[in-house]
Short mmCIF file of C-alpha atoms in Angstrom, two decimals:
data_model
loop_
_atom_site.label_atom_id
_atom_site.label_comp_id
_atom_site.label_asym_id
_atom_site.label_seq_id
_atom_site.Cartn_x
_atom_site.Cartn_y
_atom_site.Cartn_z
CA MET A 1 88.58 94.07 87.49
CA LYS A 2 90.88 96.77 85.62
CA PHE A 3 94.18 98.27 87.56
CA GLN A 4 92.50 101.98 87.28
CA ASN A 5 89.41 100.53 89.62
CA LYS A 6 91.97 98.62 91.58
CA LEU A 7 93.82 101.39 92.47
CA THR A 8 90.71 103.51 93.27
CA LEU A 9 89.42 100.86 95.74
CA LEU A 10 92.85 100.90 97.21
CA PHE A 11 93.07 104.48 97.38
CA PHE A 12 89.45 104.65 98.96
CA PHE A 13 90.32 102.26 101.12
CA ILE A 14 93.52 103.64 102.68
CA GLY A 15 91.94 107.13 102.89
CA THR A 16 88.90 105.64 105.04
CA ILE A 17 91.09 103.94 107.39
CA GLY A 18 93.17 107.05 107.66
CA LEU A 19 89.96 109.23 108.43
CA ILE A 20 88.38 106.38 110.48
CA PHE A 21 91.67 106.48 112.56
CA PHE A 22 91.31 110.74 112.67
CA HIS A 23 87.72 110.99 113.50
CA ALA A 24 88.15 108.54 116.26
CA ALA A 25 91.21 110.22 117.79
CA ILE A 26 89.25 113.37 117.97
CA PHE A 27 86.79 111.85 119.25
CA TYR A 28 88.59 110.40 121.74
CA PHE A 29 91.00 113.39 122.98
CA VAL A 30 88.08 115.95 123.26
CA SER A 31 85.82 113.14 125.42
CA ASP A 32 89.04 112.91 127.69
CA PHE A 33 89.29 116.51 128.03
CA ASN A 34 85.67 116.89 129.12
CA PHE A 35 86.17 113.76 131.55
CA GLU A 36 89.23 115.26 132.88
CA ASP A 37 87.62 118.62 133.34
CA PHE A 38 84.90 117.29 134.96
CA PHE A 39 86.63 115.50 137.16
CA LYS A 40 88.85 118.39 138.47
CA ARG A 41 85.88 120.13 138.82
CA LEU A 42 84.62 117.47 141.23
CA GLN A 43 87.84 117.73 143.21
CA ALA A 44 87.37 121.06 143.96
CA ARG A 45 84.40 120.55 145.23
CA ALA A 46 85.27 117.43 147.56
CA ARG A 47 87.86 119.91 148.82
CA LEU A 48 85.57 122.54 150.02
CA ALA A 49 83.57 119.78 151.15
CA ALA A 50 86.21 118.24 153.33
CA GLU A 51 86.60 121.88 154.66
CA ILE A 52 83.09 123.06 155.46
CA ASN A 53 81.99 119.21 156.91
CA ILE A 54 85.42 117.75 158.39
CA ASN A 55 86.05 119.85 161.92
CA PRO A 56 84.02 122.86 160.90
CA ASN A 57 85.42 126.43 162.30
CA GLY A 58 84.90 129.78 162.04
CA LYS A 59 86.01 130.04 158.18
CA SER A 60 83.26 127.08 157.59
CA ALA A 61 80.55 129.71 157.03
CA VAL A 62 82.49 131.82 154.93
CA THR A 63 83.64 128.86 152.71
CA GLN A 64 80.00 127.58 152.33
CA GLU A 65 78.80 131.14 151.41
CA MET A 66 81.54 131.41 148.62
CA ARG A 67 80.34 128.21 147.62
CA ASN A 68 76.83 128.85 147.27
CA ARG A 69 77.51 132.41 145.66
CA TYR A 70 80.35 132.03 143.41
CA LEU A 71 80.77 128.32 142.25
CA GLU A 72 78.86 126.97 139.45
CA LYS A 73 76.41 124.53 140.66
CA MET A 74 76.81 121.07 139.38
CA GLU A 75 73.54 118.93 138.08
CA ASP A 76 72.21 116.40 140.65
CA GLU A 77 75.27 117.69 143.16
CA GLN A 78 75.62 115.42 145.68
CA ASP A 79 78.09 115.31 148.72
CA PHE A 80 78.80 112.37 150.79
CA ILE A 81 80.94 112.46 154.13
CA ILE A 82 81.92 108.76 155.58
CA LYS A 83 83.94 108.18 158.32
CA VAL A 84 86.40 105.51 158.15
CA ASP A 85 86.76 103.29 161.83
CA THR A 86 89.93 101.53 160.12
CA LEU A 87 91.65 101.56 156.70
CA LYS A 88 93.04 98.10 157.14
CA ARG A 89 89.61 96.21 157.32
CA MET A 90 87.59 98.54 154.85
CA GLN A 91 85.17 98.84 157.86
CA PHE A 92 82.89 102.10 156.87
CA GLU A 93 79.61 102.35 155.55
CA ARG A 94 78.63 102.65 152.08
CA PRO A 95 76.26 105.61 151.26
CA ILE A 96 76.16 104.95 147.60
CA ASN A 97 76.13 101.80 145.81
CA LEU A 98 79.26 101.66 144.16
CA PRO A 99 81.64 99.21 142.82
CA GLU A 100 83.94 97.92 145.71
CA ASN A 101 87.07 98.75 143.81
CA PHE A 102 85.86 102.55 143.62
CA TYR A 103 86.66 102.47 147.72
CA LYS A 104 89.56 100.15 147.74
CA THR A 105 91.15 102.74 145.48
CA ILE A 106 90.43 105.40 147.67
CA VAL A 107 91.98 104.04 150.51
CA SER A 108 94.86 102.89 148.74
CA LYS A 109 95.89 105.67 146.46
CA GLY A 110 93.95 108.27 148.28
CA ASN A 111 91.15 109.16 145.65
CA ALA A 112 89.74 107.46 142.69
CA ARG A 113 87.27 108.31 139.83
CA TYR A 114 84.44 106.36 138.56
CA ASN A 115 81.18 107.37 135.75
CA LYS A 116 78.24 105.10 134.50
CA ASP A 117 75.38 106.58 132.61
CA ASN A 118 76.75 110.25 132.33
CA ARG A 119 77.11 110.33 136.06
CA PHE A 120 80.59 111.03 137.65
CA TYR A 121 82.07 109.91 141.47
CA TYR A 122 84.93 111.60 142.97
CA GLY A 123 86.22 110.33 146.29
CA GLN A 124 89.23 111.13 148.39
CA LEU A 125 90.44 110.21 151.52
CA PHE A 126 90.82 113.02 154.43
CA GLY A 127 92.90 112.25 157.30
CA THR A 128 92.51 114.76 160.28
CA LYS A 129 93.20 114.42 164.19
CA SER A 130 89.65 113.47 164.66
CA GLY A 131 90.03 110.38 162.17
CA ASN A 132 89.99 109.22 158.54
CA TYR A 133 87.14 110.44 156.17
CA ILE A 134 86.21 109.90 152.79
CA VAL A 135 84.43 112.47 151.08
CA VAL A 136 82.52 111.14 148.04
CA VAL A 137 81.31 114.11 145.17
CA ALA A 138 78.52 112.97 142.51
CA ALA A 139 77.30 114.70 139.52
CA SER A 140 75.69 114.69 136.24
CA ASP A 141 77.11 116.83 133.59
CA PRO A 142 74.31 117.11 130.64
CA SER A 143 76.02 119.80 129.10
CA GLY A 144 79.42 117.98 128.47
CA PHE A 145 77.37 114.76 126.97
CA HIS A 146 75.45 117.22 124.81
CA GLU A 147 78.35 118.46 123.85
CA LEU A 148 80.03 114.99 122.72
CA GLU A 149 76.81 113.93 121.03
CA THR A 150 76.86 116.97 118.85
CA LEU A 151 80.44 116.47 118.34
CA ARG A 152 79.64 112.62 117.07
CA LYS A 153 77.10 113.76 114.79
CA VAL A 154 79.52 116.50 113.14
CA LEU A 155 82.06 113.87 112.98
CA LEU A 156 80.15 111.66 111.36
CA LEU A 157 78.68 114.10 108.72
CA VAL A 158 82.42 115.39 108.27
CA PHE A 159 83.07 111.63 108.10
CA ALA A 160 80.49 110.92 105.23
CA VAL A 161 81.52 114.13 103.26
CA ALA A 162 85.24 113.10 103.60
CA VAL A 163 84.45 109.50 102.50
CA LEU A 164 83.19 110.87 99.25
CA LEU A 165 85.82 112.91 98.67
CA THR A 166 88.14 110.30 98.85
CA TYR A 167 86.47 108.52 96.62
CA ILE A 168 86.43 111.38 93.86
CA ALA A 169 90.28 111.88 94.99
CA GLY A 170 90.84 108.00 93.90
CA ARG A 171 88.89 107.93 91.08
CA VAL A 172 91.21 111.66 89.86
CA PHE A 173 94.11 109.86 90.93
CA SER A 174 93.90 106.44 89.56
CA HIS A 175 92.92 108.15 86.19
CA TYR A 176 95.99 110.24 86.05
CA SER A 177 97.96 107.23 87.21
CA VAL A 178 96.79 104.82 84.58
CA MET A 179 96.76 107.30 82.00
CA PRO A 180 100.40 106.54 80.59
CA LEU A 181 99.67 102.84 80.74
CA ARG A 182 96.30 103.37 78.58
CA ASN A 183 98.31 105.65 76.24
CA LEU A 184 100.73 102.90 76.21
CA ILE A 185 97.77 100.03 75.38
CA ARG A 186 96.17 102.25 72.70
CA ASN A 187 99.92 102.69 70.78
CA VAL A 188 100.25 98.72 71.02
CA GLN A 189 97.02 97.95 69.75
CA ASN A 190 97.78 99.77 66.59
CA ILE A 191 101.06 97.72 65.94
CA SER A 192 100.49 94.61 63.87
CA ALA A 193 102.17 92.07 61.76
CA ASN A 194 101.87 94.62 59.01
CA ASN A 195 103.51 98.11 60.49
CA LEU A 196 106.04 95.79 63.06
CA HIS A 197 108.57 99.11 61.86
CA LEU A 198 106.76 101.22 64.46
CA ARG A 199 108.03 101.60 67.84
CA LEU A 200 106.53 103.36 70.94
CA GLU A 201 107.29 107.23 71.65
CA GLU A 202 109.94 106.61 74.55
CA LEU A 203 109.58 108.34 77.79
CA LYS A 204 111.71 110.79 79.62
CA GLY A 205 112.94 109.79 83.04
CA ASN A 206 114.04 106.86 84.67
CA ASP A 207 110.74 105.40 86.31
CA GLU A 208 108.56 101.95 85.61
CA MET A 209 106.86 103.11 82.43
CA ALA A 210 109.87 104.27 80.48
CA GLU A 211 111.73 100.92 81.06
CA LEU A 212 108.02 99.61 80.13
CA VAL A 213 108.27 101.20 76.93
CA LEU A 214 111.79 100.64 76.60
CA THR A 215 111.20 96.57 76.61
CA PHE A 216 108.19 96.93 74.68
CA ASN A 217 110.34 98.20 71.89
CA ASN A 218 112.96 96.17 72.12
CA MET A 219 110.49 93.09 71.95
CA LEU A 220 109.34 94.87 68.78
CA ASN A 221 112.91 94.45 67.12
CA ARG A 222 112.90 91.32 68.09
CA LEU A 223 109.43 90.10 66.78
CA GLU A 224 110.25 92.20 63.15
CA THR A 225 113.32 90.46 62.70
CA ALA A 226 111.91 86.92 63.63
CA PHE A 227 108.80 88.08 60.81
CA SER A 228 111.02 88.88 58.18
CA THR A 229 113.25 85.52 58.49
CA GLN A 230 110.22 84.08 58.24
CA ASN A 231 108.66 85.96 55.15
CA ASN A 232 111.84 85.24 53.31
CA PHE A 233 112.11 81.57 54.03
CA VAL A 234 108.14 81.09 52.74
CA SER A 235 108.85 83.39 49.77
CA ASN A 236 112.08 81.64 48.73
CA ALA A 237 111.23 77.89 50.05
CA SER A 238 108.43 78.06 47.29
CA HIS A 239 110.90 78.40 44.77
CA GLU A 240 114.17 77.04 45.75
CA LEU A 241 112.24 73.65 47.30
CA LYS A 242 109.29 73.07 44.76
CA THR A 243 110.88 74.28 41.45
CA PRO A 244 113.80 71.18 41.76
CA LEU A 245 111.55 68.74 43.10
CA ALA A 246 109.24 69.81 40.04
CA ILE A 247 111.87 68.77 37.51
CA ILE A 248 113.00 65.41 39.22
CA ILE A 249 109.10 64.72 39.28
CA ALA A 250 109.15 65.90 35.04
CA GLU A 251 112.27 63.96 34.51
CA ILE A 252 111.04 60.70 36.17
CA GLN A 253 108.05 60.91 34.03
CA ILE A 254 109.92 61.19 30.89
CA MET A 255 111.75 58.09 31.92
CA LEU A 256 108.86 56.12 32.32
CA ALA A 257 107.14 57.36 29.07
CA GLN A 258 110.05 55.44 27.56
CA GLN A 259 109.30 51.85 26.34
CA LYS A 260 113.15 50.49 26.77
CA MET A 261 113.50 50.12 30.60
CA ALA A 262 114.06 47.22 32.37
CA PRO A 263 111.62 46.18 34.88
CA ASP A 264 113.67 46.71 37.76
CA THR A 265 114.52 50.24 36.62
CA GLU A 266 110.95 51.13 35.53
CA ALA A 267 109.88 49.62 39.32
CA SER A 268 112.07 52.00 41.17
CA ALA A 269 111.30 54.95 39.05
CA ARG A 270 107.87 54.53 40.07
CA VAL A 271 108.68 54.66 43.81
CA ILE A 272 111.16 57.36 42.81
CA LEU A 273 108.02 59.15 41.50
CA SER A 274 105.94 58.29 44.56
CA HIS A 275 108.02 59.71 47.06
CA ALA A 276 108.45 62.90 45.08
CA GLU A 277 104.55 63.52 44.73
CA LYS A 278 104.55 62.94 48.21
CA LEU A 279 107.17 65.31 49.02
CA GLY A 280 105.84 67.92 46.97
CA HIS A 281 102.59 67.50 48.84
CA ILE A 282 104.39 68.06 51.96
CA ILE A 283 105.88 71.14 50.76
CA THR A 284 102.87 72.48 49.94
CA SER A 285 100.96 71.57 53.00
CA LEU A 286 104.40 73.06 55.22
CA LEU A 287 104.61 76.47 53.12
CA GLY A 288 100.65 76.54 53.34
CA LEU A 289 101.27 76.31 57.11
CA ALA A 290 103.85 78.97 57.54
CA GLN A 291 102.02 80.98 55.30
CA THR A 292 98.42 80.69 57.74
CA GLY A 293 100.64 82.19 60.43
CA PHE A 294 101.02 85.81 58.99
CA ASP A 295 98.65 88.44 59.88
CA GLY A 296 95.32 88.23 58.02
CA LYS A 297 95.43 91.95 56.37
CA LYS A 298 98.16 90.31 54.26
CA GLN A 299 95.51 88.04 52.55
CA ASN A 300 93.16 89.01 49.54
CA TRP A 301 90.00 89.04 51.59
CA GLN A 302 86.80 89.03 50.25
CA LYS A 303 82.73 88.42 51.27
CA ILE A 304 82.33 84.61 51.18
CA ARG A 305 78.56 83.20 50.42
CA ILE A 306 79.16 79.63 53.05
CA ASP A 307 76.30 77.41 51.45
CA GLU A 308 77.88 78.21 47.82
CA LEU A 309 81.57 77.60 49.58
CA ILE A 310 80.41 74.11 51.16
CA MET A 311 79.03 73.23 47.68
CA THR A 312 82.27 73.94 45.69
CA VAL A 313 83.91 71.90 48.67
CA ALA A 314 81.84 68.81 48.37
CA ASP A 315 82.17 68.76 44.61
CA SER A 316 86.24 69.16 44.53
CA VAL A 317 86.49 66.30 46.99
CA LYS A 318 84.11 63.85 45.37
CA LYS A 319 86.30 64.60 42.29
CA ILE A 320 89.38 63.30 44.16
CA ASP A 321 86.97 60.31 46.13
CA PRO A 322 84.16 59.33 43.58
CA GLU A 323 83.46 56.82 46.03
CA SER A 324 82.66 59.60 48.85
CA ILE A 325 79.13 60.00 50.17
CA ILE A 326 78.25 63.33 51.17
CA GLN A 327 75.04 64.51 52.49
CA ILE A 328 74.31 68.16 52.65
CA ASP A 329 71.76 70.04 55.07
CA PHE A 330 70.42 72.93 54.44
CA SER A 331 67.52 72.84 56.40
CA SER A 332 68.48 75.58 58.93
CA LEU A 333 69.44 78.15 57.09
CA PRO A 334 68.49 81.96 58.37
CA ALA A 335 65.65 83.54 56.70
CA ASP A 336 68.07 86.54 55.91
CA GLU A 337 70.46 85.34 53.31
CA SER A 338 72.84 88.28 54.82
CA GLU A 339 73.62 86.25 57.83
CA LEU A 340 75.47 83.67 55.01
CA TYR A 341 78.21 85.83 54.34
CA THR A 342 81.60 85.84 56.27
CA GLU A 343 84.61 87.85 55.24
CA GLY A 344 88.14 85.92 54.59
CA ASN A 345 89.98 84.35 51.87
CA VAL A 346 88.20 81.86 49.70
CA ASN A 347 91.33 79.75 48.81
CA LEU A 348 92.15 79.23 52.09
CA LEU A 349 88.39 78.77 53.44
CA GLN A 350 88.09 76.17 50.93
CA LEU A 351 91.62 74.48 51.79
CA ALA A 352 90.51 74.10 55.09
CA LEU A 353 86.78 72.52 54.58
CA SER A 354 88.47 70.22 51.95
CA ASN A 355 90.96 69.10 54.65
CA ILE A 356 88.26 68.26 57.46
CA LEU A 357 85.70 66.59 54.50
CA GLY A 358 88.54 64.57 52.88
CA ASN A 359 89.36 63.29 56.17
CA ALA A 360 85.63 62.70 57.01
CA CYS A 361 85.45 60.57 53.90
CA LYS A 362 88.84 59.03 54.04
CA TYR A 363 88.52 58.07 57.95
CA SER A 364 84.85 56.37 57.44
CA ASN A 365 85.85 54.12 54.59
CA ASN A 366 83.59 56.43 52.41
CA GLN A 367 80.11 55.87 54.77
CA PRO A 368 78.01 59.01 54.62
CA VAL A 369 79.46 62.22 55.65
CA GLU A 370 76.94 65.03 56.62
CA ILE A 371 77.41 68.17 56.52
CA LYS A 372 75.11 71.17 58.27
CA LEU A 373 75.32 74.36 57.97
CA ARG A 374 73.32 76.79 60.43
CA PHE A 375 73.09 79.86 62.27
CA GLU A 376 73.60 80.81 66.09
CA ASN A 377 74.08 83.77 68.15
CA ARG A 378 75.36 85.57 65.12
CA ARG A 379 77.73 82.74 64.05
CA ILE A 380 77.92 80.81 61.19
CA VAL A 381 78.16 77.05 62.19
CA ILE A 382 79.39 74.64 60.17
CA ALA A 383 79.10 70.58 61.39
CA ILE A 384 80.81 68.14 59.55
CA THR A 385 79.86 64.51 61.06
CA ASP A 386 81.11 61.05 60.03
CA HIS A 387 80.77 57.42 61.05
CA GLY A 388 84.26 56.50 61.08
CA ILE A 389 87.02 55.05 63.15
CA GLY A 390 86.75 58.11 65.53
CA ILE A 391 89.87 59.29 67.50
CA PRO A 392 91.27 57.79 70.63
CA GLU A 393 90.36 59.73 73.55
CA ASN A 394 93.49 60.69 75.00
CA GLU A 395 94.76 61.59 71.55
CA GLN A 396 92.13 64.29 70.92
CA GLN A 397 93.96 67.24 72.38
CA HIS A 398 97.30 66.47 70.22
CA ILE A 399 95.43 66.53 66.92
CA PHE A 400 96.05 70.19 65.78
CA GLU A 401 99.88 69.48 66.41
CA PRO A 402 102.18 69.35 63.41
CA PHE A 403 102.74 65.95 62.18
CA PHE A 404 100.60 64.19 65.02
CA ARG A 405 98.95 61.28 63.64
CA ALA A 406 96.00 59.19 66.00
CA SER A 407 97.54 55.91 66.85
CA ASN A 408 94.66 54.06 64.84
CA THR A 409 95.51 55.63 61.35
CA SER A 410 98.15 53.44 60.41
CA ASP A 411 95.95 52.11 57.56
CA PHE A 412 95.54 55.28 56.07
CA GLU A 413 97.85 57.77 54.05
CA GLY A 414 98.61 61.16 55.77
CA HIS A 415 100.59 63.48 56.81
CA GLY A 416 99.75 65.02 60.18
CA ILE A 417 99.48 68.60 58.42
CA GLY A 418 95.75 69.10 57.68
CA LEU A 419 94.26 69.82 60.92
CA PRO A 420 96.73 72.13 62.09
CA LEU A 421 96.75 74.00 58.67
CA THR A 422 93.17 74.12 59.21
CA LEU A 423 93.29 75.45 62.78
CA ASN A 424 95.56 78.44 61.48
CA ILE A 425 93.01 79.42 58.62
CA ILE A 426 89.99 79.28 60.81
CA ARG A 427 91.72 81.37 63.34
CA LEU A 428 92.95 83.89 60.66
CA HIS A 429 89.30 84.32 60.09
CA LYS A 430 88.24 85.12 63.46
CA GLY A 431 86.80 81.90 64.21
CA THR A 432 87.41 78.44 66.38
CA ILE A 433 86.86 75.03 65.75
CA GLY A 434 85.58 72.16 67.86
CA ILE A 435 86.10 68.50 67.75
CA ARG A 436 83.97 65.45 69.62
CA SER A 437 84.83 62.13 68.56
CA GLU A 438 84.34 58.61 69.87
CA GLU A 439 86.76 55.76 68.69
CA GLN A 440 84.54 53.08 66.12
CA ILE A 441 81.31 55.58 66.37
CA GLY A 442 82.53 58.52 64.56
CA THR A 443 83.85 62.25 64.50
CA GLU A 444 82.49 65.46 64.39
CA ILE A 445 83.91 68.52 63.61
CA LYS A 446 82.48 72.16 64.25
CA ILE A 447 83.39 74.95 62.73
CA ILE A 448 82.39 78.75 64.00
CA LEU A 449 82.46 82.13 61.69
CA PRO A 450 81.72 85.29 62.21
CA VAL A 451 79.22 87.03 59.86
CA SER A 452 81.03 89.37 57.40
CA ASN A 453 79.88 92.74 59.46
CA GLU A 454 81.09 91.30 62.39
CA ILE A 455 84.61 91.09 61.52
CA LEU A 456 86.37 94.46 61.28
CA ILE A 457 89.12 94.34 58.72
CA SER A 458 90.59 97.15 57.18
CA SER A 459 91.78 97.38 53.40
#
């Protein structure tokens, strides 16, 4: 999930939680106010009921008339007067089936409240000369209940609209919050090995984005220095190492061409020549390995037809090792010839395929080696299979490491540079390489390359 979406969801989640608490608080306080107001009205009626029904006097009739004329009649209003014989034993009639705790509270605290299913009860204890009385007033509040129901619907509607607006606000907030980061990513993507001199535009202020830009620029300074050092080394090493070595080889060959050398001297010279040539191969491979570490845009790219490249590689391997047996399988070629083309450096790809095919022939003691070309999911697949010594399972993860050689290859010449070089070349061409091997049965290496119109390389 992208950071912008995460930020939007976080904003939406926090905003929604806040809205839930806000609307719940509104509903709670409004309902609490309504209940409190209604109970106060019941309390006033309880006092009037006590004045009218307990110890009636001349004013009772006036009070009753005023109550009937000026006091609003509540829905299903009822008055209950209960004579209390003794407070300690709670011995008195219960004309209404209410929880016992309701009556206990009246006796202990002087008054109590209770409501159930929009039916409200208020009870109060009155002490007179003639004894103690409990007055209970009951009534319904349909208008208040209707008001709360209307408020609940309004709050739900407002909540739904507010949630939608919160999500929209979260999208806007995350968009503008992530915009500097998005611009930074776009600018970083434009920087490659060809233009390491470019730098990100520094931002004003001391926030995290400005610090990130500064960190990237410092990293680019280090990368530019490292790439420049490597480039200078590869350029100079080609001359500084290969030229003296070529002179040594030439001088030894001249010495060997003479007929006046003693046998021991000639044997020593041939050993020197052999090791010098081996050193030359190692230097060439190392330089190739270093050069393939550069960005592919520095190479000479062109369209390459894979089937033709495979035939060229097979011919070159046969010239090096005439006893090799190479079987080429083109039975699965696509109907559209344009799907056989990839883009890259033909010399590098030829070197990569030659390394794999040469290893297959060498480590199989010239048993038949099969090259199969097919097309899968807009990708070119080259499978090279041999029936040789295979690679021990616990060593297969190391075969692409420079100078690594499997434990069962001691009888074969090699330097452990071919496969790492091949891996760099295939990666340079936006491809992948995989291996499947079993000891004493054989090895299969698959190279997968994109079709030419799927590689985007600017000139």
